PDB file of C-alpha atoms and ligand atoms in Angstrom:
ATOM      1  CA  MET S   1    -146.257 -26.371  38.131  1.00  0.00           C
ATOM      2  CA  GLN S   2    -149.761 -27.587  38.985  1.00  0.00           C
ATOM      3  CA  THR S   3    -151.306 -26.463  42.240  1.00  0.00           C
ATOM      4  CA  THR S   4    -152.638 -29.000  44.737  1.00  0.00           C
ATOM      5  CA  ALA S   5    -156.175 -27.822  43.967  1.00  0.00           C
ATOM      6  CA  SER S   6    -155.846 -28.468  40.239  1.00  0.00           C
ATOM      7  CA  ASN S   7    -154.232 -31.864  40.900  1.00  0.00           C
ATOM      8  CA  ALA S   8    -157.267 -32.707  43.023  1.00  0.00           C
ATOM      9  CA  THR S   9    -159.564 -31.585  40.177  1.00  0.00           C
ATOM     10  CA  LEU S  10    -157.679 -33.842  37.777  1.00  0.00           C
ATOM     11  CA  SER S  11    -157.905 -36.918  39.999  1.00  0.00           C
ATOM     12  CA  ARG S  12    -161.469 -36.254  41.233  1.00  0.00           C
ATOM     13  CA  PRO S  13    -163.068 -34.489  38.235  1.00  0.00           C
ATOM     14  CA  LEU S  14    -166.616 -34.987  39.571  1.00  0.00           C
ATOM     15  CA  GLN S  15    -165.839 -33.772  43.097  1.00  0.00           C
ATOM     16  CA  GLY S  16    -168.998 -32.223  44.563  1.00  0.00           C
ATOM     17  CA  LYS S  17    -171.193 -33.358  41.668  1.00  0.00           C
ATOM     18  CA  THR S  18    -174.086 -35.766  42.098  1.00  0.00           C
ATOM     19  CA  ALA S  19    -175.190 -38.622  39.864  1.00  0.00           C
ATOM     20  CA  ILE S  20    -178.079 -41.037  39.492  1.00  0.00           C
ATOM     21  CA  VAL S  21    -177.222 -44.308  37.753  1.00  0.00           C
ATOM     22  CA  THR S  22    -180.274 -46.481  37.065  1.00  0.00           C
ATOM     23  CA  GLY S  23    -179.747 -50.238  37.115  1.00  0.00           C
ATOM     24  CA  SER S  24    -176.493 -49.888  39.041  1.00  0.00           C
ATOM     25  CA  THR S  25    -176.722 -52.999  41.225  1.00  0.00           C
ATOM     26  CA  SER S  26    -175.046 -55.052  38.486  1.00  0.00           C
ATOM     27  CA  GLY S  27    -172.968 -55.012  35.295  1.00  0.00           C
ATOM     28  CA  ILE S  28    -172.387 -51.793  33.364  1.00  0.00           C
ATOM     29  CA  GLY S  29    -174.329 -49.543  35.763  1.00  0.00           C
ATOM     30  CA  LEU S  30    -172.343 -50.816  38.726  1.00  0.00           C
ATOM     31  CA  GLY S  31    -169.103 -50.150  36.828  1.00  0.00           C
ATOM     32  CA  ILE S  32    -170.224 -46.592  36.043  1.00  0.00           C
ATOM     33  CA  ALA S  33    -171.258 -46.007  39.680  1.00  0.00           C
ATOM     34  CA  HIS S  34    -167.774 -47.131  40.821  1.00  0.00           C
ATOM     35  CA  ALA S  35    -166.035 -44.870  38.288  1.00  0.00           C
ATOM     36  CA  PHE S  36    -168.172 -41.844  39.213  1.00  0.00           C
ATOM     37  CA  ALA S  37    -167.630 -42.400  42.957  1.00  0.00           C
ATOM     38  CA  ALA S  38    -163.875 -42.719  42.359  1.00  0.00           C
ATOM     39  CA  ALA S  39    -164.089 -39.397  40.494  1.00  0.00           C
ATOM     40  CA  GLY S  40    -165.646 -37.797  43.591  1.00  0.00           C
ATOM     41  CA  ALA S  41    -169.378 -37.811  42.755  1.00  0.00           C
ATOM     42  CA  HIS S  42    -172.112 -38.577  45.256  1.00  0.00           C
ATOM     43  CA  VAL S  43    -174.077 -41.439  43.721  1.00  0.00           C
ATOM     44  CA  MET S  44    -177.659 -42.642  43.868  1.00  0.00           C
ATOM     45  CA  LEU S  45    -177.735 -46.367  43.113  1.00  0.00           C
ATOM     46  CA  ASN S  46    -180.821 -48.087  41.730  1.00  0.00           C
ATOM     47  CA  GLY S  47    -181.780 -51.579  40.624  1.00  0.00           C
ATOM     48  CA  PHE S  48    -182.872 -54.925  41.969  1.00  0.00           C
ATOM     49  CA  GLY S  49    -180.987 -57.480  44.039  1.00  0.00           C
ATOM     50  CA  LYS S  50    -180.621 -58.986  47.485  1.00  0.00           C
ATOM     51  CA  PRO S  51    -180.898 -56.206  50.113  1.00  0.00           C
ATOM     52  CA  GLU S  52    -177.675 -57.254  51.890  1.00  0.00           C
ATOM     53  CA  GLU S  53    -175.706 -57.286  48.613  1.00  0.00           C
ATOM     54  CA  ILE S  54    -177.039 -53.849  47.646  1.00  0.00           C
ATOM     55  CA  GLU S  55    -176.161 -52.506  51.088  1.00  0.00           C
ATOM     56  CA  ASN S  56    -172.622 -53.914  50.682  1.00  0.00           C
ATOM     57  CA  ILE S  57    -172.244 -52.113  47.343  1.00  0.00           C
ATOM     58  CA  ARG S  58    -173.581 -48.860  48.827  1.00  0.00           C
ATOM     59  CA  SER S  59    -171.398 -48.903  51.933  1.00  0.00           C
ATOM     60  CA  GLU S  60    -168.282 -49.965  50.010  1.00  0.00           C
ATOM     61  CA  LEU S  61    -168.692 -47.129  47.490  1.00  0.00           C
ATOM     62  CA  SER S  62    -169.128 -44.618  50.256  1.00  0.00           C
ATOM     63  CA  ALA S  63    -166.254 -45.841  52.451  1.00  0.00           C
ATOM     64  CA  LYS S  64    -163.760 -46.413  49.618  1.00  0.00           C
ATOM     65  CA  HIS S  65    -164.263 -43.076  47.899  1.00  0.00           C
ATOM     66  CA  GLY S  66    -165.405 -40.794  50.730  1.00  0.00           C
ATOM     67  CA  ILE S  67    -168.639 -39.903  48.945  1.00  0.00           C
ATOM     68  CA  GLU S  68    -172.300 -40.171  49.851  1.00  0.00           C
ATOM     69  CA  ALA S  69    -173.947 -43.197  48.251  1.00  0.00           C
ATOM     70  CA  VAL S  70    -177.674 -43.763  48.581  1.00  0.00           C
ATOM     71  CA  TYR S  71    -179.953 -46.406  47.116  1.00  0.00           C
ATOM     72  CA  SER S  72    -183.359 -46.040  45.450  1.00  0.00           C
ATOM     73  CA  PRO S  73    -185.435 -49.188  44.940  1.00  0.00           C
ATOM     74  CA  ALA S  74    -187.541 -47.456  42.230  1.00  0.00           C
ATOM     75  CA  ASP S  75    -188.953 -49.885  39.686  1.00  0.00           C
ATOM     76  CA  MET S  76    -188.203 -48.570  36.180  1.00  0.00           C
ATOM     77  CA  THR S  77    -191.587 -49.845  34.937  1.00  0.00           C
ATOM     78  CA  LYS S  78    -193.377 -47.418  37.291  1.00  0.00           C
ATOM     79  CA  PRO S  79    -193.444 -43.745  36.223  1.00  0.00           C
ATOM     80  CA  VAL S  80    -194.461 -42.459  39.678  1.00  0.00           C
ATOM     81  CA  GLU S  81    -191.555 -44.284  41.378  1.00  0.00           C
ATOM     82  CA  ILE S  82    -189.123 -43.113  38.669  1.00  0.00           C
ATOM     83  CA  ARG S  83    -190.010 -39.426  39.038  1.00  0.00           C
ATOM     84  CA  SER S  84    -189.990 -39.712  42.823  1.00  0.00           C
ATOM     85  CA  MET S  85    -186.450 -41.246  42.650  1.00  0.00           C
ATOM     86  CA  VAL S  86    -185.197 -38.118  40.839  1.00  0.00           C
ATOM     87  CA  GLU S  87    -186.943 -35.828  43.345  1.00  0.00           C
ATOM     88  CA  THR S  88    -185.468 -37.774  46.274  1.00  0.00           C
ATOM     89  CA  ALA S  89    -181.941 -37.508  44.827  1.00  0.00           C
ATOM     90  CA  ALA S  90    -182.392 -33.758  44.255  1.00  0.00           C
ATOM     91  CA  LYS S  91    -183.564 -33.296  47.856  1.00  0.00           C
ATOM     92  CA  GLN S  92    -180.925 -35.569  49.385  1.00  0.00           C
ATOM     93  CA  PHE S  93    -177.951 -34.237  47.403  1.00  0.00           C
ATOM     94  CA  GLY S  94    -179.245 -30.728  46.664  1.00  0.00           C
ATOM     95  CA  ALA S  95    -179.034 -31.367  42.901  1.00  0.00           C
ATOM     96  CA  VAL S  96    -178.902 -34.012  40.179  1.00  0.00           C
ATOM     97  CA  ASP S  97    -175.956 -33.057  37.956  1.00  0.00           C
ATOM     98  CA  VAL S  98    -175.478 -36.308  36.055  1.00  0.00           C
ATOM     99  CA  LEU S  99    -178.151 -38.778  35.025  1.00  0.00           C
ATOM    100  CA  VAL S 100    -177.256 -42.159  33.554  1.00  0.00           C
ATOM    101  CA  ASN S 101    -180.165 -44.139  32.133  1.00  0.00           C
ATOM    102  CA  ASN S 102    -178.759 -47.627  32.189  1.00  0.00           C
ATOM    103  CA  ALA S 103    -181.368 -50.070  33.585  1.00  0.00           C
ATOM    104  CA  GLY S 104    -182.288 -52.615  30.964  1.00  0.00           C
ATOM    105  CA  ILE S 105    -183.522 -56.124  30.318  1.00  0.00           C
ATOM    106  CA  GLN S 106    -183.574 -58.440  27.324  1.00  0.00           C
ATOM    107  CA  HIS S 107    -185.833 -61.175  25.955  1.00  0.00           C
ATOM    108  CA  VAL S 108    -184.894 -63.309  22.961  1.00  0.00           C
ATOM    109  CA  GLU S 109    -187.768 -64.848  20.982  1.00  0.00           C
ATOM    110  CA  ALA S 110    -189.342 -64.709  17.519  1.00  0.00           C
ATOM    111  CA  ILE S 111    -191.983 -61.985  17.024  1.00  0.00           C
ATOM    112  CA  GLU S 112    -194.808 -64.506  16.448  1.00  0.00           C
ATOM    113  CA  THR S 113    -194.445 -65.929  19.959  1.00  0.00           C
ATOM    114  CA  PHE S 114    -192.866 -62.916  21.735  1.00  0.00           C
ATOM    115  CA  PRO S 115    -194.979 -62.473  24.920  1.00  0.00           C
ATOM    116  CA  PRO S 116    -196.830 -59.106  24.733  1.00  0.00           C
ATOM    117  CA  GLU S 117    -196.151 -58.491  28.452  1.00  0.00           C
ATOM    118  CA  LYS S 118    -192.383 -58.879  27.804  1.00  0.00           C
ATOM    119  CA  TRP S 119    -192.666 -56.352  24.974  1.00  0.00           C
ATOM    120  CA  ASP S 120    -194.363 -53.869  27.331  1.00  0.00           C
ATOM    121  CA  GLN S 121    -191.812 -54.475  30.101  1.00  0.00           C
ATOM    122  CA  ILE S 122    -188.804 -53.975  27.805  1.00  0.00           C
ATOM    123  CA  ILE S 123    -190.232 -50.790  26.274  1.00  0.00           C
ATOM    124  CA  ALA S 124    -191.011 -49.503  29.804  1.00  0.00           C
ATOM    125  CA  ILE S 125    -187.576 -50.218  31.356  1.00  0.00           C
ATOM    126  CA  ASN S 126    -185.280 -49.715  28.345  1.00  0.00           C
ATOM    127  CA  LEU S 127    -187.058 -46.668  26.851  1.00  0.00           C
ATOM    128  CA  SER S 128    -189.949 -45.032  28.740  1.00  0.00           C
ATOM    129  CA  ALA S 129    -188.045 -44.926  32.064  1.00  0.00           C
ATOM    130  CA  ALA S 130    -185.480 -42.611  30.436  1.00  0.00           C
ATOM    131  CA  PHE S 131    -188.255 -40.260  29.292  1.00  0.00           C
ATOM    132  CA  HIS S 132    -189.470 -39.988  32.906  1.00  0.00           C
ATOM    133  CA  THR S 133    -186.009 -39.499  34.485  1.00  0.00           C
ATOM    134  CA  ILE S 134    -185.004 -36.944  31.863  1.00  0.00           C
ATOM    135  CA  ALA S 135    -188.267 -35.010  32.245  1.00  0.00           C
ATOM    136  CA  ALA S 136    -187.793 -34.917  36.024  1.00  0.00           C
ATOM    137  CA  ALA S 137    -184.080 -34.003  35.908  1.00  0.00           C
ATOM    138  CA  ILE S 138    -184.070 -31.263  33.227  1.00  0.00           C
ATOM    139  CA  PRO S 139    -185.687 -28.422  35.256  1.00  0.00           C
ATOM    140  CA  GLY S 140    -182.968 -28.562  37.970  1.00  0.00           C
ATOM    141  CA  MET S 141    -180.184 -28.883  35.387  1.00  0.00           C
ATOM    142  CA  LYS S 142    -181.557 -25.885  33.458  1.00  0.00           C
ATOM    143  CA  ALA S 143    -181.774 -23.851  36.676  1.00  0.00           C
ATOM    144  CA  ARG S 144    -178.077 -24.552  37.418  1.00  0.00           C
ATOM    145  CA  GLY S 145    -176.983 -24.209  33.767  1.00  0.00           C
ATOM    146  CA  TRP S 146    -175.159 -27.544  33.806  1.00  0.00           C
ATOM    147  CA  GLY S 147    -176.135 -31.171  33.359  1.00  0.00           C
ATOM    148  CA  ARG S 148    -174.950 -34.392  31.779  1.00  0.00           C
ATOM    149  CA  ILE S 149    -177.418 -37.032  30.599  1.00  0.00           C
ATOM    150  CA  ILE S 150    -176.016 -40.323  29.357  1.00  0.00           C
ATOM    151  CA  ASN S 151    -178.285 -42.975  27.898  1.00  0.00           C
ATOM    152  CA  ILE S 152    -176.878 -46.480  27.689  1.00  0.00           C
ATOM    153  CA  ALA S 153    -178.273 -47.562  24.322  1.00  0.00           C
ATOM    154  CA  SER S 154    -176.611 -50.413  22.416  1.00  0.00           C
ATOM    155  CA  ALA S 155    -175.208 -51.433  19.056  1.00  0.00           C
ATOM    156  CA  HIS S 156    -178.829 -52.612  18.774  1.00  0.00           C
ATOM    157  CA  GLY S 157    -179.815 -48.928  18.764  1.00  0.00           C
ATOM    158  CA  LEU S 158    -178.078 -48.663  15.385  1.00  0.00           C
ATOM    159  CA  VAL S 159    -178.550 -52.098  13.802  1.00  0.00           C
ATOM    160  CA  ALA S 160    -180.945 -55.006  14.387  1.00  0.00           C
ATOM    161  CA  SER S 161    -180.566 -58.702  15.117  1.00  0.00           C
ATOM    162  CA  PRO S 162    -183.339 -61.271  14.780  1.00  0.00           C
ATOM    163  CA  PHE S 163    -185.356 -62.375  17.841  1.00  0.00           C
ATOM    164  CA  LYS S 164    -184.777 -59.129  19.787  1.00  0.00           C
ATOM    165  CA  SER S 165    -187.725 -57.067  18.501  1.00  0.00           C
ATOM    166  CA  ALA S 166    -188.572 -55.213  21.737  1.00  0.00           C
ATOM    167  CA  TYR S 167    -184.939 -54.566  22.693  1.00  0.00           C
ATOM    168  CA  VAL S 168    -183.957 -53.304  19.233  1.00  0.00           C
ATOM    169  CA  THR S 169    -187.064 -51.103  19.114  1.00  0.00           C
ATOM    170  CA  ALA S 170    -186.397 -49.625  22.573  1.00  0.00           C
ATOM    171  CA  LYS S 171    -182.713 -49.014  21.813  1.00  0.00           C
ATOM    172  CA  HIS S 172    -183.478 -47.318  18.468  1.00  0.00           C
ATOM    173  CA  GLY S 173    -186.071 -45.262  20.377  1.00  0.00           C
ATOM    174  CA  ILE S 174    -183.645 -44.120  23.048  1.00  0.00           C
ATOM    175  CA  ILE S 175    -181.330 -42.769  20.371  1.00  0.00           C
ATOM    176  CA  GLY S 176    -184.250 -40.656  19.089  1.00  0.00           C
ATOM    177  CA  LEU S 177    -184.974 -39.490  22.638  1.00  0.00           C
ATOM    178  CA  THR S 178    -181.274 -38.639  23.079  1.00  0.00           C
ATOM    179  CA  LYS S 179    -181.270 -36.420  19.987  1.00  0.00           C
ATOM    180  CA  THR S 180    -184.538 -34.673  20.905  1.00  0.00           C
ATOM    181  CA  ALA S 181    -183.492 -34.018  24.515  1.00  0.00           C
ATOM    182  CA  ALA S 182    -180.104 -32.747  23.269  1.00  0.00           C
ATOM    183  CA  LEU S 183    -181.805 -30.194  21.002  1.00  0.00           C
ATOM    184  CA  GLU S 184    -184.181 -29.029  23.737  1.00  0.00           C
ATOM    185  CA  THR S 185    -181.364 -28.467  26.248  1.00  0.00           C
ATOM    186  CA  ALA S 186    -178.492 -27.338  24.003  1.00  0.00           C
ATOM    187  CA  GLU S 187    -178.577 -23.711  25.158  1.00  0.00           C
ATOM    188  CA  HIS S 188    -178.645 -24.582  28.848  1.00  0.00           C
ATOM    189  CA  GLY S 189    -175.209 -26.147  29.446  1.00  0.00           C
ATOM    190  CA  ILE S 190    -176.730 -29.618  29.321  1.00  0.00           C
ATOM    191  CA  THR S 191    -175.462 -32.402  27.078  1.00  0.00           C
ATOM    192  CA  VAL S 192    -177.370 -35.569  26.219  1.00  0.00           C
ATOM    193  CA  ASN S 193    -175.556 -38.468  24.591  1.00  0.00           C
ATOM    194  CA  ALA S 194    -176.054 -42.178  23.971  1.00  0.00           C
ATOM    195  CA  ILE S 195    -173.380 -44.822  24.473  1.00  0.00           C
ATOM    196  CA  CYS S 196    -173.840 -47.811  22.169  1.00  0.00           C
ATOM    197  CA  PRO S 197    -171.917 -50.792  23.531  1.00  0.00           C
ATOM    198  CA  GLY S 198    -171.386 -54.079  21.751  1.00  0.00           C
ATOM    199  CA  TYR S 199    -171.440 -57.264  23.806  1.00  0.00           C
ATOM    200  CA  VAL S 200    -170.275 -56.908  27.412  1.00  0.00           C
ATOM    201  CA  LEU S 201    -170.104 -60.055  29.554  1.00  0.00           C
ATOM    202  CA  THR S 202    -172.696 -59.160  32.227  1.00  0.00           C
ATOM    203  CA  PRO S 203    -175.658 -61.118  33.646  1.00  0.00           C
ATOM    204  CA  LEU S 204    -177.867 -59.602  30.872  1.00  0.00           C
ATOM    205  CA  VAL S 205    -175.762 -61.346  28.207  1.00  0.00           C
ATOM    206  CA  GLN S 206    -175.186 -64.531  30.232  1.00  0.00           C
ATOM    207  CA  LYS S 207    -178.964 -64.979  30.654  1.00  0.00           C
ATOM    208  CA  GLN S 208    -179.718 -64.703  26.918  1.00  0.00           C
ATOM    209  CA  ILE S 209    -177.256 -67.393  25.808  1.00  0.00           C
ATOM    210  CA  PRO S 210    -179.628 -70.377  26.451  1.00  0.00           C
ATOM    211  CA  ASP S 211    -182.599 -68.592  24.778  1.00  0.00           C
ATOM    212  CA  THR S 212    -180.529 -67.597  21.752  1.00  0.00           C
ATOM    213  CA  ALA S 213    -179.351 -71.228  21.483  1.00  0.00           C
ATOM    214  CA  LYS S 214    -182.998 -72.337  21.495  1.00  0.00           C
ATOM    215  CA  ALA S 215    -184.181 -69.664  19.036  1.00  0.00           C
ATOM    216  CA  ARG S 216    -181.376 -70.461  16.555  1.00  0.00           C
ATOM    217  CA  GLY S 217    -181.258 -74.237  17.172  1.00  0.00           C
ATOM    218  CA  ILE S 218    -177.536 -74.253  18.071  1.00  0.00           C
ATOM    219  CA  SER S 219    -175.480 -75.005  21.205  1.00  0.00           C
ATOM    220  CA  GLU S 220    -174.622 -72.391  23.849  1.00  0.00           C
ATOM    221  CA  GLU S 221    -170.916 -72.621  22.913  1.00  0.00           C
ATOM    222  CA  GLU S 222    -171.854 -71.909  19.290  1.00  0.00           C
ATOM    223  CA  VAL S 223    -173.903 -68.887  20.430  1.00  0.00           C
ATOM    224  CA  ILE S 224    -170.818 -67.347  22.085  1.00  0.00           C
ATOM    225  CA  LYS S 225    -168.577 -68.119  19.094  1.00  0.00           C
ATOM    226  CA  THR S 226    -170.845 -67.676  16.074  1.00  0.00           C
ATOM    227  CA  VAL S 227    -173.400 -65.117  17.285  1.00  0.00           C
ATOM    228  CA  ILE S 228    -171.965 -63.002  20.094  1.00  0.00           C
ATOM    229  CA  LEU S 229    -168.249 -62.681  19.437  1.00  0.00           C
ATOM    230  CA  HIS S 230    -168.765 -63.128  15.693  1.00  0.00           C
ATOM    231  CA  ALA S 231    -170.663 -59.793  15.685  1.00  0.00           C
ATOM    232  CA  GLN S 232    -167.531 -57.983  16.893  1.00  0.00           C
ATOM    233  CA  PRO S 233    -164.523 -57.889  14.564  1.00  0.00           C
ATOM    234  CA  THR S 234    -162.252 -57.732  17.642  1.00  0.00           C
ATOM    235  CA  HIS S 235    -163.763 -61.105  18.765  1.00  0.00           C
ATOM    236  CA  LYS S 236    -163.549 -59.798  22.321  1.00  0.00           C
ATOM    237  CA  PHE S 237    -166.166 -58.646  24.809  1.00  0.00           C
ATOM    238  CA  VAL S 238    -166.235 -54.898  25.513  1.00  0.00           C
ATOM    239  CA  GLY S 239    -165.089 -54.144  29.096  1.00  0.00           C
ATOM    240  CA  VAL S 240    -167.360 -52.500  31.680  1.00  0.00           C
ATOM    241  CA  ASP S 241    -164.381 -50.277  32.574  1.00  0.00           C
ATOM    242  CA  GLU S 242    -164.188 -49.043  28.964  1.00  0.00           C
ATOM    243  CA  ILE S 243    -167.837 -47.940  29.032  1.00  0.00           C
ATOM    244  CA  ALA S 244    -167.365 -46.275  32.430  1.00  0.00           C
ATOM    245  CA  ALA S 245    -164.329 -44.384  31.057  1.00  0.00           C
ATOM    246  CA  LEU S 246    -166.423 -43.068  28.149  1.00  0.00           C
ATOM    247  CA  ALA S 247    -169.214 -42.011  30.541  1.00  0.00           C
ATOM    248  CA  LEU S 248    -166.645 -40.124  32.641  1.00  0.00           C
ATOM    249  CA  PHE S 249    -165.266 -38.436  29.537  1.00  0.00           C
ATOM    250  CA  LEU S 250    -168.781 -37.271  28.607  1.00  0.00           C
ATOM    251  CA  CYS S 251    -168.897 -35.471  31.978  1.00  0.00           C
ATOM    252  CA  SER S 252    -165.573 -33.726  31.380  1.00  0.00           C
ATOM    253  CA  LYS S 253    -164.887 -30.283  29.899  1.00  0.00           C
ATOM    254  CA  GLY S 254    -163.443 -31.923  26.793  1.00  0.00           C
ATOM    255  CA  ALA S 255    -166.951 -33.136  25.937  1.00  0.00           C
ATOM    256  CA  ASN S 256    -168.706 -29.784  26.448  1.00  0.00           C
ATOM    257  CA  SER S 257    -169.668 -29.554  22.759  1.00  0.00           C
ATOM    258  CA  MET S 258    -170.651 -33.199  22.342  1.00  0.00           C
ATOM    259  CA  THR S 259    -174.417 -33.497  22.478  1.00  0.00           C
ATOM    260  CA  GLY S 260    -176.994 -35.586  20.650  1.00  0.00           C
ATOM    261  CA  ALA S 261    -174.297 -38.112  19.717  1.00  0.00           C
ATOM    262  CA  SER S 262    -174.557 -41.901  19.577  1.00  0.00           C
ATOM    263  CA  LEU S 263    -171.129 -43.229  20.487  1.00  0.00           C
ATOM    264  CA  SER S 264    -170.244 -46.765  19.432  1.00  0.00           C
ATOM    265  CA  ILE S 265    -167.995 -48.821  21.667  1.00  0.00           C
ATOM    266  CA  ASP S 266    -168.540 -52.164  19.993  1.00  0.00           C
ATOM    267  CA  GLY S 267    -165.275 -53.654  18.756  1.00  0.00           C
ATOM    268  CA  GLY S 268    -166.126 -52.571  15.201  1.00  0.00           C
ATOM    269  CA  TRP S 269    -169.544 -54.327  15.056  1.00  0.00           C
ATOM    270  CA  THR S 270    -171.467 -51.438  13.463  1.00  0.00           C
ATOM    271  CA  ALA S 271    -168.610 -50.480  11.141  1.00  0.00           C
ATOM    272  CA  GLU S 272    -169.348 -53.574   9.052  1.00  0.00           C
TER     273      GLU S 272
HETATM  274  P1  NAD X 301    -177.333 -56.338  34.023  1.00  0.00           P
HETATM  275  O1  NAD X 301    -178.421 -57.362  33.937  1.00  0.00           O
HETATM  276  O2  NAD X 301    -176.030 -56.715  34.596  1.00  0.00           O
HETATM  277  O3  NAD X 301    -177.856 -55.047  34.812  1.00  0.00           O
HETATM  278  C1  NAD X 301    -179.158 -54.527  34.601  1.00  0.00           C
HETATM  279  C2  NAD X 301    -179.506 -53.613  35.759  1.00  0.00           C
HETATM  280  O4  NAD X 301    -180.837 -53.113  35.548  1.00  0.00           O
HETATM  281  C3  NAD X 301    -179.530 -54.334  37.119  1.00  0.00           C
HETATM  282  O5  NAD X 301    -179.032 -53.480  38.119  1.00  0.00           O
HETATM  283  C4  NAD X 301    -181.015 -54.608  37.343  1.00  0.00           C
HETATM  284  O6  NAD X 301    -181.380 -54.763  38.705  1.00  0.00           O
HETATM  285  C5  NAD X 301    -181.591 -53.335  36.747  1.00  0.00           C
HETATM  286  N1  NAD X 301    -183.004 -53.457  36.439  1.00  0.00           N
HETATM  287  C6  NAD X 301    -183.650 -54.400  35.706  1.00  0.00           C
HETATM  288  N2  NAD X 301    -184.980 -54.189  35.742  1.00  0.00           N
HETATM  289  C7  NAD X 301    -185.170 -53.068  36.491  1.00  0.00           C
HETATM  290  C8  NAD X 301    -186.320 -52.332  36.899  1.00  0.00           C
HETATM  291  N3  NAD X 301    -187.564 -52.695  36.522  1.00  0.00           N
HETATM  292  N4  NAD X 301    -186.154 -51.252  37.689  1.00  0.00           N
HETATM  293  C9  NAD X 301    -184.916 -50.873  38.102  1.00  0.00           C
HETATM  294  N5  NAD X 301    -183.786 -51.526  37.747  1.00  0.00           N
HETATM  295  C10 NAD X 301    -183.932 -52.610  36.949  1.00  0.00           C
HETATM  296  O7  NAD X 301    -177.186 -55.791  32.522  1.00  0.00           O
HETATM  297  P2  NAD X 301    -176.062 -54.907  31.819  1.00  0.00           P
HETATM  298  O8  NAD X 301    -175.500 -55.730  30.719  1.00  0.00           O
HETATM  299  O9  NAD X 301    -175.154 -54.256  32.765  1.00  0.00           O
HETATM  300  O10 NAD X 301    -177.001 -53.827  31.101  1.00  0.00           O
HETATM  301  C11 NAD X 301    -177.028 -52.474  31.448  1.00  0.00           C
HETATM  302  C12 NAD X 301    -177.472 -51.658  30.244  1.00  0.00           C
HETATM  303  O11 NAD X 301    -176.518 -51.802  29.190  1.00  0.00           O
HETATM  304  C13 NAD X 301    -178.818 -52.099  29.662  1.00  0.00           C
HETATM  305  O12 NAD X 301    -179.563 -50.974  29.270  1.00  0.00           O
HETATM  306  C14 NAD X 301    -178.418 -52.900  28.446  1.00  0.00           C
HETATM  307  O13 NAD X 301    -179.411 -52.920  27.470  1.00  0.00           O
HETATM  308  C15 NAD X 301    -177.179 -52.136  28.002  1.00  0.00           C
HETATM  309  N6  NAD X 301    -176.292 -52.909  27.138  1.00  0.00           N
HETATM  310  C16 NAD X 301    -175.734 -54.051  27.581  1.00  0.00           C
HETATM  311  C17 NAD X 301    -174.909 -54.756  26.718  1.00  0.00           C
HETATM  312  C18 NAD X 301    -174.258 -56.039  27.126  1.00  0.00           C
HETATM  313  O14 NAD X 301    -173.705 -56.716  26.262  1.00  0.00           O
HETATM  314  N7  NAD X 301    -174.253 -56.418  28.390  1.00  0.00           N
HETATM  315  C19 NAD X 301    -174.667 -54.281  25.431  1.00  0.00           C
HETATM  316  C20 NAD X 301    -175.265 -53.098  25.031  1.00  0.00           C
HETATM  317  C21 NAD X 301    -176.074 -52.402  25.897  1.00  0.00           C
END
């Protein structure tokens, strides 16, 4: 028969651990923050939004799950703010055990007219930010001999689509960063993996529907049917809860030997 202590470990597998989730004021990051808090982790939230809404998220997480939730307003285009966010979490919580690089943006336009400043912004948020967080988090993880780094890549880290040059480039890049960081930390109890979701119905996807319609010269309804859900043989959006469950699994003992992997959760998109 299980003891009470081991039952508690099963229901709160991240009890006492600490996690930073970038871009967790919305969508996938918010779902992961909820799942980690429910599993017992103290969570540092990050991302943009209305201050009162962010405060509601923070206080709800803390009250509902009995964990410490703090918020960092660090802008993922600014290396100094990014590294200082990791230092603040380490000071506040005593450690950063789990790092989820999730913040991301999209812009849909042909390469010829793609605004260079959008290119720079997407590469900074979707790729370079993860380099800075990982560099800042690894020394503490190595010192404790345990760490979990999860990069939210995309099916677009494995295959391309037209009109998403910066996003596809950044997502392919983060898979390279995942593999390199995994090799450099493999002997230190640290795992580094990439999750590659297909389409998830979040504000990031909702916002790109009108631009995709314009770029392809079709209606918004046709974009959902013939571009978005057409890409996924299941013809269904991937759920935020499904991605959060995979992130939790990557923090579990069962995933101790998984490192450097790119894990598709895309309704069969990249199997085609
Ligand atoms: P979302 O728009 O709902 O959330 C994005 C988050 O990033 C928000 O919290 C936002 O405030 C934050 N953010 C944006 N710019 C930032 C900055 N400069 N500094 C700090 N935070 C910033 O989007 P989402 O769909 O939840 O996307 C989350 C991640 O998942 C992204 O990396 C995205 O590329 C990836 N992804 C999404 C899908 C999808 O279909 N939604 C599919 C594959 C991968």
